[in-house]
């Protein structure tokens, strides 16, 4: 009996092996392809939207969060010869030249680029493709200022007044993309000859500098338990407060300062990292990020505007949104040429 059972098990094993062998003519089961997307800590996507991409392309997508945009770009450049991901999303127009000079991207002209307005296309070689945009602006805690009897700052100049002493927190432009965007706003507003004087006066008035947006918003901002009621954030931050409030609100608890020249417009890009072993899948992901499916998912997840005009905006995103009529402007070529010089001058003035 034992011998007969052993024979049966052996026969079943042989049959199973034959059915699974290439010689049998049956196709082998293929597991999902793996794609790694390098991005900043603020990246977010709805589960159902991600699942739709993974199902369509038989893929598993892993997101590698590597800090703020400045830190992410630095890491991508350092790993250019041995990339740690297949795609990099989140480099913006303040750090774009650093990424392009570091030769971290492979060119790819997505067919969806035809739907994107030319004003967002800053790389003619299509190494970095535009995905979204947003305005970096001052934000303030409405209740804090009301209780303190302080009027909200009307513009950048207002922050130099004594009543705003020790109330402002900003990000370091060497490590943070919103920090660099705000520095560029001051350059665009006060000029190359006047921005350092402005920053020196901010220092004299007690400005606090931290390394990234997350620390600024969730540690320093009085809205979330900090001691600073005025910070550098985004024009879209007040709607975020409404949408994600634990209890329903009639109005946002924060507001943005959108006076002329007080904000700087950021554009974020995606690119295929040089040396990827998943080129076809990486192209599919780039196309996906430019498609209305992903573009319509961004506003309520990352609170940025889609660059694809075919993407619809949700009412809850726009109802309490303040959009500046005129943002501060700095020529992209000037940013390429002087960015490191400006950051170093800022560092000497503010931190040393």
XYZ file of C-alpha atoms in Angstrom:
352
model
C 0.000 0.000 0.000
C 2.812 2.379 0.937
C 4.637 1.545 -2.324
C 1.473 2.132 -4.360
C 0.880 5.541 -2.735
C 4.500 6.534 -3.340
C 4.099 5.647 -6.989
C 0.935 7.749 -7.237
C 2.624 10.818 -5.675
C 5.627 10.409 -7.982
C 3.362 10.167 -11.023
C 1.464 13.305 -9.974
C 4.732 15.169 -9.486
C 5.937 14.170 -12.955
C 2.655 15.283 -14.528
C 2.753 18.615 -12.688
C 6.310 19.255 -13.799
C 5.455 18.385 -17.381
C 2.466 20.744 -17.394
C 4.630 23.600 -16.124
C 7.680 23.021 -18.302
C 8.432 25.136 -21.394
C 8.521 21.959 -23.516
C 4.871 21.309 -22.722
C 3.872 24.285 -24.850
C 1.862 25.915 -22.010
C 2.736 29.567 -21.294
C 4.473 30.344 -18.012
C 2.634 32.658 -15.638
C 4.187 36.116 -15.597
C 4.198 38.180 -12.448
C 3.559 41.947 -12.518
C 6.327 44.217 -13.733
C 7.830 46.497 -11.117
C 8.177 50.257 -11.501
C 9.818 52.527 -8.938
C 8.834 56.198 -8.916
C 11.109 58.568 -7.019
C 9.294 61.617 -5.676
C 8.994 64.132 -2.848
C 7.313 63.560 0.498
C 4.168 65.446 -0.527
C 3.238 62.987 -3.287
C -0.206 61.398 -3.013
C -2.491 59.409 -5.300
C -5.899 57.784 -4.818
C -5.794 54.019 -4.386
C -8.309 53.395 -7.147
C -6.415 55.561 -9.627
C -3.149 53.768 -8.893
C -4.889 50.393 -9.097
C -6.253 51.276 -12.535
C -2.729 51.858 -13.852
C -1.341 48.716 -12.224
C -4.139 46.569 -13.602
C -3.930 47.971 -17.127
C -0.168 47.476 -17.334
C 0.221 44.371 -15.146
C 2.520 46.359 -12.895
C 3.343 47.054 -9.292
C 4.330 50.665 -8.609
C 6.545 51.511 -5.643
C 6.963 55.131 -4.544
C 10.324 56.164 -3.160
C 9.799 59.283 -1.029
C 13.089 61.126 -0.612
C 12.295 64.382 1.172
C 11.615 67.803 -0.261
C 12.153 68.553 -3.947
C 15.609 70.019 -3.427
C 16.765 66.925 -1.556
C 15.170 64.653 -4.157
C 16.967 66.391 -7.029
C 20.290 66.193 -5.196
C 19.855 62.455 -4.605
C 18.863 61.846 -8.218
C 21.947 63.687 -9.476
C 24.247 61.792 -7.119
C 22.758 58.482 -8.306
C 22.712 59.415 -11.996
C 25.070 56.587 -13.015
C 23.194 54.006 -10.952
C 19.581 55.212 -10.652
C 17.590 54.128 -7.614
C 14.277 54.439 -9.487
C 12.810 54.359 -12.995
C 10.933 57.664 -12.967
C 11.372 60.902 -11.051
C 8.376 63.155 -10.428
C 8.467 66.451 -8.572
C 11.386 68.459 -9.904
C 10.074 71.988 -10.426
C 11.085 75.066 -12.375
C 13.259 76.288 -9.491
C 15.464 73.168 -9.594
C 14.916 72.094 -13.208
C 18.244 73.278 -14.574
C 20.108 71.389 -11.835
C 18.357 68.177 -12.875
C 18.977 68.758 -16.584
C 22.622 69.657 -16.062
C 22.993 66.492 -13.995
C 21.792 64.513 -17.046
C 19.491 62.351 -14.946
C 16.694 62.034 -17.534
C 16.197 60.193 -20.827
C 14.188 62.157 -23.442
C 10.610 61.074 -24.055
C 8.066 62.980 -26.119
C 4.766 61.726 -24.761
C 1.874 61.912 -27.244
C -0.127 63.686 -24.509
C 2.222 66.670 -24.678
C 0.105 67.898 -27.577
C -2.677 68.595 -25.061
C -0.471 70.652 -22.716
C -0.184 74.446 -23.222
C 3.247 75.603 -24.345
C 3.656 77.920 -21.352
C 4.361 74.880 -19.157
C 6.919 73.251 -21.473
C 10.322 74.458 -20.314
C 12.513 71.680 -21.752
C 12.605 71.551 -25.544
C 14.318 68.148 -25.456
C 11.396 66.599 -23.529
C 13.514 65.207 -20.734
C 11.252 66.794 -18.119
C 7.533 66.916 -18.941
C 5.124 69.276 -17.101
C 2.524 67.716 -14.807
C 1.094 70.403 -12.525
C 1.505 73.922 -11.185
C 0.744 75.893 -8.035
C 1.444 79.218 -6.377
C 3.794 79.509 -3.395
C 2.402 82.232 -1.139
C 2.382 83.398 2.447
C -0.310 81.703 4.549
C -1.599 82.972 7.882
C -3.620 81.648 10.816
C -6.766 83.792 10.842
C -7.798 83.111 14.464
C -4.307 83.744 15.844
C -4.010 87.170 14.241
C -7.560 88.129 15.230
C -6.951 87.206 18.869
C -3.673 89.123 18.847
C -5.346 92.167 17.290
C -3.000 92.080 14.288
C -4.143 92.745 10.739
C -3.166 90.075 8.200
C -0.113 91.094 6.151
C -1.316 92.769 2.978
C 1.911 92.183 1.040
C 5.581 91.259 1.436
C 6.519 94.695 2.728
C 4.127 94.382 5.653
C 6.255 91.638 7.226
C 8.914 94.222 8.037
C 6.642 96.037 10.472
C 7.206 95.596 14.249
C 3.830 93.939 14.832
C 4.987 90.941 12.763
C 8.199 90.377 14.744
C 8.863 86.669 15.404
C 5.692 85.613 13.569
C 7.107 84.354 10.241
C 8.546 80.900 9.383
C 10.050 80.098 5.967
C 11.938 77.237 4.330
C 15.623 77.140 3.446
C 15.870 77.681 -0.335
C 18.921 75.414 -0.513
C 16.876 72.386 0.583
C 13.246 73.237 -0.142
C 11.459 74.011 -3.395
C 8.801 76.258 -1.777
C 11.658 77.941 0.096
C 13.434 78.606 -3.180
C 10.177 79.709 -4.785
C 9.634 82.258 -2.027
C 13.198 83.494 -2.402
C 12.507 83.949 -6.116
C 9.300 85.820 -5.272
C 11.369 88.319 -3.278
C 13.882 88.607 -6.128
C 11.107 89.159 -8.648
C 9.381 91.695 -6.395
C 12.341 93.650 -4.972
C 14.857 93.052 -7.756
C 18.368 91.623 -7.639
C 19.600 94.804 -5.983
C 16.961 94.868 -3.266
C 16.091 91.334 -2.185
C 19.021 90.856 0.219
C 18.179 94.058 2.037
C 14.626 92.773 2.397
C 15.877 89.483 3.840
C 18.220 91.250 6.242
C 15.270 93.206 7.558
C 13.267 89.969 7.903
C 16.137 88.556 9.965
C 16.090 91.671 12.130
C 12.350 91.087 12.581
C 12.808 87.511 13.796
C 12.129 85.274 10.765
C 12.622 81.562 11.483
C 14.140 79.224 8.850
C 13.535 75.460 8.693
C 14.573 72.874 6.115
C 11.290 71.724 4.568
C 7.622 72.481 4.040
C 6.335 69.680 6.283
C 8.220 71.051 9.297
C 7.067 74.573 8.540
C 3.413 73.641 8.253
C 2.958 70.926 10.852
C 5.522 71.963 13.473
C 6.027 75.733 13.258
C 2.581 76.896 12.079
C 0.312 78.003 14.930
C -2.622 76.381 13.136
C -1.059 73.008 14.059
C 0.349 73.790 17.473
C 3.413 75.853 16.567
C 4.273 79.413 17.483
C 4.390 81.050 14.042
C 1.077 82.281 12.581
C 2.576 83.286 9.215
C 4.401 80.792 7.011
C 5.367 80.094 3.428
C 2.991 77.539 1.901
C 0.690 77.396 -1.132
C -2.278 79.364 -2.382
C -4.191 76.086 -2.325
C -3.472 75.325 1.349
C -6.664 76.972 2.726
C -8.954 74.628 0.724
C -6.923 71.711 2.086
C -7.812 72.804 5.599
C -11.502 72.817 4.663
C -11.571 69.481 2.883
C -9.643 67.524 5.499
C -11.108 69.159 8.604
C -12.189 66.662 11.261
C -15.390 68.661 11.727
C -17.258 70.570 8.984
C -16.211 74.204 8.533
C -17.990 77.089 6.883
C -14.754 78.879 5.990
C -11.058 77.960 5.972
C -9.115 78.716 9.185
C -6.193 79.980 7.110
C -5.781 82.364 4.199
C -3.174 83.142 1.560
C -1.608 86.511 0.771
C -2.053 86.954 -2.982
C -1.076 90.584 -3.486
C 0.683 91.378 -6.757
C 4.209 90.013 -6.711
C 3.789 88.182 -3.382
C 3.593 84.649 -4.845
C 5.755 82.594 -7.185
C 4.306 80.023 -9.591
C 5.855 76.560 -9.436
C 5.623 74.042 -12.273
C 6.374 70.389 -11.471
C 7.768 67.883 -13.969
C 8.196 64.154 -14.473
C 11.025 62.418 -16.296
C 12.348 58.938 -17.055
C 15.586 58.357 -15.170
C 18.602 57.533 -17.316
C 19.520 53.855 -17.134
C 16.081 52.500 -16.240
C 15.486 48.830 -17.036
C 11.755 49.493 -17.399
C 11.724 51.991 -20.244
C 8.387 50.871 -21.757
C 6.618 50.862 -18.396
C 8.207 54.199 -17.480
C 6.802 55.734 -20.672
C 3.375 54.375 -19.780
C 3.619 55.990 -16.331
C 4.572 59.373 -17.805
C 1.623 59.157 -20.201
C -0.585 58.268 -17.236
C 0.534 61.315 -15.232
C -0.356 63.593 -18.150
C -3.729 61.946 -18.740
C -7.022 63.355 -17.388
C -7.347 60.329 -15.058
C -4.294 61.291 -13.018
C -4.624 65.028 -13.629
C -8.123 65.095 -12.127
C -6.915 63.111 -9.122
C -4.172 65.598 -8.184
C -6.120 68.613 -6.905
C -7.682 66.844 -3.912
C -4.549 64.826 -3.142
C -1.647 67.197 -3.738
C -3.651 70.434 -4.085
C -2.005 71.564 -7.281
C -3.489 72.533 -10.629
C -3.407 70.136 -13.596
C -1.565 71.308 -16.689
C -3.875 69.325 -18.960
C -6.826 71.620 -19.743
C -9.009 68.558 -20.379
C -8.921 67.720 -16.657
C -11.907 68.967 -14.672
C -11.462 70.761 -11.336
C -13.606 69.727 -8.386
C -15.795 72.517 -6.896
C -14.506 71.920 -3.374
C -10.994 72.663 -4.619
C -11.797 75.992 -6.257
C -14.523 77.398 -3.961
C -12.078 78.734 -1.348
C -9.051 79.097 -3.555
C -7.250 82.447 -3.807
C -5.362 82.851 -7.079
C -2.985 85.808 -7.515
C -3.699 88.042 -10.459
C 0.014 88.737 -10.907
C 2.754 86.447 -9.616
C 6.367 87.507 -9.165
C 8.372 86.719 -12.280
C 12.003 85.736 -12.670
C 13.263 84.760 -16.111
C 14.003 80.993 -16.255
C 17.356 81.739 -17.893
C 18.250 84.010 -14.965
C 17.295 81.251 -12.524
C 19.572 78.841 -14.404
C 22.452 81.293 -14.324
C 22.137 82.764 -10.842
C 20.282 80.238 -8.670
C 23.332 78.968 -6.771
C 24.707 82.500 -6.481
C 21.406 83.766 -5.058
C 21.143 80.863 -2.608
C 24.688 81.456 -1.391
C 24.044 85.187 -0.963
C 20.835 84.397 0.919
C 22.696 81.926 3.136
C 25.357 84.516 3.981
C 22.703 87.084 4.829
C 20.182 84.953 6.702
C 22.052 82.038 8.300
C 25.595 83.281 8.965
